[in-house]
Amino acid sequence: MITLALSKGRIFEETLPLLRSAGIEVLEDPEKSRKLILATNQPDVRVLVVRATDVPTYVQYGGADMGITGKDTLLEHGSDGLYQPLDLQIARCRISVAVRADFDYASAVRQGSRLKVATKYVAIAREFFANKGVHVDLIKLYGSMELAPLVGLADAIVDLVSTGNTLKANHLVEVEHIMDISSRLVVNQAALKLKQAPIRRIIEAFAKAIDDCHSESMDCGSSPQ
Ligand code: PRP
């Protein structure tokens, strides 16, 4: 049995074509079912529906053989015990610093002010500002980061930006582009040894699907809109 951990939403949707290219069809829609283990048309392949931030944990400890997770989640979690054979180039977005449109970020940085930064990406934010030599107080949040500068909880946020619509709707502007993000395939290192043939088959099918997608210059559902 090969167990693949996926999170609901965009990663799940954009993984379906890759699975199809490996001959795998998921038999239920996680948005409609409350089931957390989904069968596929392959009796020896199943899908676990887990929180995005839990995917590396399931794969690291062998609760799943493989998983698909954003680079953001991997950087925050750490990648101990995880083999990362592929950048799937799906769910692409970026991590940025954003502030209220009326906040003078450049001056604050130039003057060496201590910035209050709200984020769920504490490790990424800490490293970014440390490299810039900017002193920050990090405030850990779990969602709706855009609210923090609006109510005076923080001067800035570090968050994912895809279309930029959420920032715009909340009168925030991007002032730094920290890094580009996409989803990665992660594999449990012990599973890779024990179940080498079926895991390699899936990795190769995914790699071929990504290549085909790019060589045909198709919109493979992975570009930020
Ligand atoms: C993410 C991110 C932003 C939004 C950016 O949130 O945290 O809020 O998407 O997308 P946009 O640039 O296209 O507007 P998500 O909806 O994934 O929920 P979250 O707050 O739980 O992270």
mmCIF file of C-alpha atoms and ligand atoms in Angstrom:
data_model
loop_
_atom_site.group_PDB
_atom_site.id
_atom_site.type_symbol
_atom_site.label_atom_id
_atom_site.label_comp_id
_atom_site.label_asym_id
_atom_site.label_seq_id
_atom_site.Cartn_x
_atom_site.Cartn_y
_atom_site.Cartn_z
ATOM 1 C CA MET A 1 0.000 0.000 0.000
ATOM 2 C CA ILE A 2 1.238 3.493 -0.895
ATOM 3 C CA THR A 3 -0.204 6.283 1.249
ATOM 4 C CA LEU A 4 -0.111 9.858 -0.040
ATOM 5 C CA ALA A 5 -0.828 12.815 2.293
ATOM 6 C CA LEU A 6 -2.550 15.804 0.692
ATOM 7 C CA SER A 7 -4.238 18.928 1.988
ATOM 8 C CA LYS A 8 -7.647 20.063 0.754
ATOM 9 C CA GLY A 9 -8.025 23.022 -1.560
ATOM 10 C CA ARG A 10 -5.599 24.238 -4.160
ATOM 11 C CA ILE A 11 -2.867 21.635 -3.607
ATOM 12 C CA PHE A 12 -5.421 18.821 -3.823
ATOM 13 C CA GLU A 13 -6.996 20.209 -7.011
ATOM 14 C CA GLU A 14 -3.655 20.773 -8.720
ATOM 15 C CA THR A 15 -2.369 17.338 -7.704
ATOM 16 C CA LEU A 16 -5.246 15.470 -9.379
ATOM 17 C CA PRO A 17 -3.852 15.854 -12.941
ATOM 18 C CA LEU A 18 -0.445 14.626 -11.737
ATOM 19 C CA LEU A 19 -2.049 11.587 -10.107
ATOM 20 C CA ARG A 20 -4.026 10.952 -13.284
ATOM 21 C CA SER A 21 -0.805 10.903 -15.274
ATOM 22 C CA ALA A 22 0.359 8.125 -12.950
ATOM 23 C CA GLY A 23 -2.930 6.274 -13.639
ATOM 24 C CA ILE A 24 -4.349 7.149 -10.220
ATOM 25 C CA GLU A 25 -7.911 8.499 -9.823
ATOM 26 C CA VAL A 26 -9.104 9.567 -6.381
ATOM 27 C CA LEU A 27 -12.593 8.116 -5.949
ATOM 28 C CA GLU A 28 -14.040 10.772 -3.623
ATOM 29 C CA ASP A 29 -14.024 14.552 -3.418
ATOM 30 C CA PRO A 30 -12.664 15.690 -0.021
ATOM 31 C CA GLU A 31 -14.789 18.860 -0.261
ATOM 32 C CA LYS A 32 -17.929 16.682 -0.261
ATOM 33 C CA SER A 33 -16.902 13.778 1.945
ATOM 34 C CA ARG A 34 -15.986 13.822 5.644
ATOM 35 C CA LYS A 35 -13.745 10.807 5.115
ATOM 36 C CA LEU A 36 -10.069 11.382 5.871
ATOM 37 C CA ILE A 37 -8.785 8.324 4.011
ATOM 38 C CA LEU A 38 -9.789 8.324 0.357
ATOM 39 C CA ALA A 39 -9.588 5.275 -1.869
ATOM 40 C CA THR A 40 -8.273 5.461 -5.425
ATOM 41 C CA ASN A 41 -8.860 3.308 -8.496
ATOM 42 C CA GLN A 42 -5.573 1.571 -7.590
ATOM 43 C CA PRO A 43 -6.274 -0.820 -4.708
ATOM 44 C CA ASP A 44 -2.733 -0.288 -3.388
ATOM 45 C CA VAL A 45 -2.796 3.545 -3.376
ATOM 46 C CA ARG A 46 -4.762 5.680 -0.892
ATOM 47 C CA VAL A 47 -4.876 9.367 -0.050
ATOM 48 C CA LEU A 48 -4.911 10.924 3.439
ATOM 49 C CA VAL A 49 -6.599 14.300 3.841
ATOM 50 C CA VAL A 50 -4.573 16.303 6.384
ATOM 51 C CA ARG A 51 -4.010 19.937 7.358
ATOM 52 C CA ALA A 52 -1.427 21.551 5.070
ATOM 53 C CA THR A 53 0.966 22.195 7.951
ATOM 54 C CA ASP A 54 0.716 18.542 9.055
ATOM 55 C CA VAL A 55 1.791 16.974 5.736
ATOM 56 C CA PRO A 56 5.556 16.980 6.576
ATOM 57 C CA THR A 57 4.827 15.476 10.012
ATOM 58 C CA TYR A 58 2.794 12.580 8.565
ATOM 59 C CA VAL A 59 5.505 11.817 6.014
ATOM 60 C CA GLN A 60 8.424 12.273 8.408
ATOM 61 C CA TYR A 61 7.021 9.758 10.910
ATOM 62 C CA GLY A 62 5.774 7.300 8.278
ATOM 63 C CA GLY A 63 2.025 7.930 8.727
ATOM 64 C CA ALA A 64 2.175 8.524 4.988
ATOM 65 C CA ASP A 65 4.787 7.332 2.484
ATOM 66 C CA MET A 66 4.634 10.487 0.401
ATOM 67 C CA GLY A 67 3.051 13.904 0.589
ATOM 68 C CA ILE A 68 2.677 17.172 -1.249
ATOM 69 C CA THR A 69 3.413 20.347 0.635
ATOM 70 C CA GLY A 70 4.352 23.965 -0.002
ATOM 71 C CA LYS A 71 7.958 25.077 0.253
ATOM 72 C CA ASP A 72 6.728 27.572 2.911
ATOM 73 C CA THR A 73 5.446 24.728 5.108
ATOM 74 C CA LEU A 74 8.634 22.708 4.593
ATOM 75 C CA LEU A 75 10.876 25.623 5.549
ATOM 76 C CA GLU A 76 8.865 26.214 8.720
ATOM 77 C CA HIS A 77 8.690 22.528 9.633
ATOM 78 C CA GLY A 78 12.230 21.531 8.672
ATOM 79 C CA SER A 79 12.932 18.646 6.333
ATOM 80 C CA ASP A 80 14.519 16.014 8.590
ATOM 81 C CA GLY A 81 13.857 12.490 7.308
ATOM 82 C CA LEU A 82 12.217 13.786 4.145
ATOM 83 C CA TYR A 83 13.475 13.050 0.653
ATOM 84 C CA GLN A 84 12.447 15.842 -1.733
ATOM 85 C CA PRO A 85 12.702 14.508 -5.270
ATOM 86 C CA LEU A 86 10.550 17.042 -7.125
ATOM 87 C CA ASP A 87 9.414 20.631 -7.308
ATOM 88 C CA LEU A 88 5.909 20.028 -8.687
ATOM 89 C CA GLN A 89 5.577 23.679 -9.755
ATOM 90 C CA ILE A 90 1.963 23.788 -8.595
ATOM 91 C CA ALA A 91 0.218 26.155 -6.162
ATOM 92 C CA ARG A 92 2.761 28.821 -7.068
ATOM 93 C CA CYS A 93 2.808 32.052 -5.096
ATOM 94 C CA ARG A 94 5.313 34.132 -3.138
ATOM 95 C CA ILE A 95 6.086 35.106 0.431
ATOM 96 C CA SER A 96 6.238 38.838 0.908
ATOM 97 C CA VAL A 97 6.427 41.553 3.504
ATOM 98 C CA ALA A 98 3.399 43.858 3.401
ATOM 99 C CA VAL A 99 2.490 46.993 5.327
ATOM 100 C CA ARG A 100 -0.339 49.537 5.446
ATOM 101 C CA ALA A 101 -0.194 51.820 2.438
ATOM 102 C CA ASP A 102 0.450 54.785 4.796
ATOM 103 C CA PHE A 103 3.347 53.120 6.654
ATOM 104 C CA ASP A 104 6.800 54.294 5.535
ATOM 105 C CA TYR A 105 8.607 50.955 5.606
ATOM 106 C CA ALA A 106 11.757 52.185 3.821
ATOM 107 C CA SER A 107 12.284 54.959 6.398
ATOM 108 C CA ALA A 108 11.589 52.627 9.315
ATOM 109 C CA VAL A 109 14.239 50.203 7.999
ATOM 110 C CA ARG A 110 16.705 53.016 7.218
ATOM 111 C CA GLN A 111 16.343 54.473 10.697
ATOM 112 C CA GLY A 112 16.937 51.092 12.304
ATOM 113 C CA SER A 113 13.500 51.053 13.971
ATOM 114 C CA ARG A 114 12.383 47.872 15.666
ATOM 115 C CA LEU A 115 9.505 46.470 13.605
ATOM 116 C CA LYS A 116 6.560 44.472 14.905
ATOM 117 C CA VAL A 117 5.923 41.714 12.375
ATOM 118 C CA ALA A 118 2.911 39.384 12.471
ATOM 119 C CA THR A 119 3.165 36.069 10.646
ATOM 120 C CA LYS A 120 2.605 32.351 10.730
ATOM 121 C CA TYR A 121 5.993 32.000 8.997
ATOM 122 C CA VAL A 122 8.108 32.767 12.025
ATOM 123 C CA ALA A 123 11.241 30.888 10.896
ATOM 124 C CA ILE A 124 11.197 32.393 7.391
ATOM 125 C CA ALA A 125 10.558 35.906 8.744
ATOM 126 C CA ARG A 126 13.255 35.606 11.433
ATOM 127 C CA GLU A 127 15.880 34.566 8.891
ATOM 128 C CA PHE A 128 14.874 37.188 6.350
ATOM 129 C CA PHE A 129 15.041 40.127 8.758
ATOM 130 C CA ALA A 130 18.199 38.823 10.454
ATOM 131 C CA ASN A 131 19.933 38.754 7.051
ATOM 132 C CA LYS A 132 18.838 42.344 6.430
ATOM 133 C CA GLY A 133 20.029 43.392 9.893
ATOM 134 C CA VAL A 134 16.534 44.605 10.813
ATOM 135 C CA HIS A 135 15.408 44.127 14.416
ATOM 136 C CA VAL A 136 11.958 42.631 14.685
ATOM 137 C CA ASP A 137 9.489 41.466 17.299
ATOM 138 C CA LEU A 138 7.683 38.518 15.764
ATOM 139 C CA ILE A 139 4.026 37.919 16.603
ATOM 140 C CA LYS A 140 2.841 34.415 15.743
ATOM 141 C CA LEU A 141 -0.599 34.237 14.111
ATOM 142 C CA TYR A 142 -2.397 31.307 12.490
ATOM 143 C CA GLY A 143 -4.398 33.098 9.783
ATOM 144 C CA SER A 144 -5.914 36.404 8.626
ATOM 145 C CA MET A 145 -2.509 38.054 9.002
ATOM 146 C CA GLU A 146 -3.728 41.023 6.935
ATOM 147 C CA LEU A 147 -5.751 42.201 9.907
ATOM 148 C CA ALA A 148 -2.747 42.787 12.171
ATOM 149 C CA PRO A 149 -1.469 46.083 10.675
ATOM 150 C CA LEU A 150 -5.038 47.394 10.388
ATOM 151 C CA VAL A 151 -5.665 47.206 14.124
ATOM 152 C CA GLY A 152 -2.174 48.198 15.283
ATOM 153 C CA LEU A 153 -1.095 44.700 16.292
ATOM 154 C CA ALA A 154 1.882 44.872 13.910
ATOM 155 C CA ASP A 155 3.736 47.247 11.563
ATOM 156 C CA ALA A 156 4.163 44.591 8.916
ATOM 157 C CA ILE A 157 3.139 41.048 7.991
ATOM 158 C CA VAL A 158 4.976 38.212 6.295
ATOM 159 C CA ASP A 159 2.469 36.177 4.303
ATOM 160 C CA LEU A 160 1.731 34.323 1.098
ATOM 161 C CA VAL A 161 0.646 36.437 -1.842
ATOM 162 C CA SER A 162 -0.915 34.911 -4.918
ATOM 163 C CA THR A 163 -3.172 37.311 -6.824
ATOM 164 C CA GLY A 164 -2.560 40.188 -4.393
ATOM 165 C CA ASN A 165 -6.333 40.604 -3.980
ATOM 166 C CA THR A 166 -6.332 40.050 -0.209
ATOM 167 C CA LEU A 167 -3.658 42.728 0.312
ATOM 168 C CA LYS A 168 -5.514 45.131 -1.950
ATOM 169 C CA ALA A 169 -8.864 44.551 -0.250
ATOM 170 C CA ASN A 170 -7.234 45.416 3.076
ATOM 171 C CA HIS A 171 -5.261 48.457 1.838
ATOM 172 C CA LEU A 172 -1.889 46.790 2.295
ATOM 173 C CA VAL A 173 1.070 46.989 -0.061
ATOM 174 C CA GLU A 174 3.924 44.575 -0.735
ATOM 175 C CA VAL A 175 7.280 46.070 0.201
ATOM 176 C CA GLU A 176 9.599 43.035 0.011
ATOM 177 C CA HIS A 177 9.512 39.833 -2.008
ATOM 178 C CA ILE A 178 11.084 37.204 0.249
ATOM 179 C CA MET A 179 10.886 34.126 -1.989
ATOM 180 C CA ASP A 180 8.864 32.261 -4.584
ATOM 181 C CA ILE A 181 6.858 29.298 -3.338
ATOM 182 C CA SER A 182 5.588 26.149 -5.030
ATOM 183 C CA SER A 183 4.611 22.692 -3.859
ATOM 184 C CA ARG A 184 7.117 19.891 -3.359
ATOM 185 C CA LEU A 185 6.784 16.142 -3.358
ATOM 186 C CA VAL A 186 8.198 14.730 -0.125
ATOM 187 C CA VAL A 187 8.877 11.059 0.498
ATOM 188 C CA ASN A 188 9.591 9.170 3.715
ATOM 189 C CA GLN A 189 13.174 7.930 3.393
ATOM 190 C CA ALA A 190 12.474 4.473 4.857
ATOM 191 C CA ALA A 191 9.434 4.009 2.582
ATOM 192 C CA LEU A 192 11.585 4.901 -0.409
ATOM 193 C CA LYS A 193 13.821 1.924 0.387
ATOM 194 C CA LEU A 194 11.051 -0.524 1.298
ATOM 195 C CA LYS A 195 8.604 0.375 -1.484
ATOM 196 C CA GLN A 196 11.089 1.534 -4.060
ATOM 197 C CA ALA A 197 9.390 0.334 -7.269
ATOM 198 C CA PRO A 198 5.886 1.803 -6.764
ATOM 199 C CA ILE A 199 7.238 5.045 -5.292
ATOM 200 C CA ARG A 200 9.722 5.508 -8.148
ATOM 201 C CA ARG A 201 6.904 4.853 -10.620
ATOM 202 C CA ILE A 202 4.832 7.682 -9.123
ATOM 203 C CA ILE A 203 7.824 10.072 -8.964
ATOM 204 C CA GLU A 204 8.643 9.374 -12.627
ATOM 205 C CA ALA A 205 5.032 9.847 -13.740
ATOM 206 C CA PHE A 206 4.855 13.172 -11.877
ATOM 207 C CA ALA A 207 8.174 14.311 -13.372
ATOM 208 C CA LYS A 208 6.978 13.440 -16.876
ATOM 209 C CA ALA A 209 3.657 15.247 -16.357
ATOM 210 C CA ILE A 210 5.526 18.395 -15.251
ATOM 211 C CA ASP A 211 7.860 18.209 -18.278
ATOM 212 C CA ASP A 212 4.970 17.641 -20.706
ATOM 213 C CA CYS A 213 3.099 20.532 -19.178
ATOM 214 C CA HIS A 214 6.039 22.889 -19.697
ATOM 215 C CA SER A 215 7.056 21.681 -23.129
ATOM 216 C CA GLU A 216 3.484 22.207 -24.363
ATOM 217 C CA SER A 217 3.485 25.713 -22.786
ATOM 218 C CA MET A 218 0.108 24.850 -21.342
ATOM 219 C CA ASP A 219 -1.512 26.640 -18.472
ATOM 220 C CA CYS A 220 -1.205 23.784 -16.052
ATOM 221 C CA GLY A 221 -3.127 25.531 -13.357
ATOM 222 C CA SER A 222 0.052 26.446 -11.538
ATOM 223 C CA SER A 223 0.607 30.087 -12.409
ATOM 224 C CA PRO A 224 -0.340 32.821 -9.986
ATOM 225 C CA GLN A 225 -3.367 34.593 -11.492
HETATM 226 C C1 PRP B 1 -3.535 32.905 1.750
HETATM 227 C C2 PRP B 1 -2.650 33.994 2.327
HETATM 228 C C3 PRP B 1 -3.383 35.254 1.957
HETATM 229 C C4 PRP B 1 -4.085 34.885 0.660
HETATM 230 C C5 PRP B 1 -3.325 35.462 -0.504
HETATM 231 O O1 PRP B 1 -4.522 32.633 2.657
HETATM 232 O O2 PRP B 1 -2.490 33.838 3.723
HETATM 233 O O3 PRP B 1 -4.318 35.632 2.942
HETATM 234 O O4 PRP B 1 -4.066 33.453 0.552
HETATM 235 O O5 PRP B 1 -3.962 35.180 -1.719
HETATM 236 P P1 PRP B 1 -4.253 36.335 -2.783
HETATM 237 O O6 PRP B 1 -2.974 37.102 -2.985
HETATM 238 O O7 PRP B 1 -4.648 35.584 -4.032
HETATM 239 O O8 PRP B 1 -5.354 37.185 -2.257
HETATM 240 P P2 PRP B 1 -5.418 31.347 2.565
HETATM 241 O O9 PRP B 1 -6.651 31.674 1.828
HETATM 242 O O10 PRP B 1 -4.607 30.211 2.027
HETATM 243 O O11 PRP B 1 -5.808 31.100 4.085
HETATM 244 P P3 PRP B 1 -4.943 31.212 5.418
HETATM 245 O O12 PRP B 1 -5.255 32.573 5.973
HETATM 246 O O13 PRP B 1 -5.489 30.103 6.253
HETATM 247 O O14 PRP B 1 -3.484 31.046 5.100
#
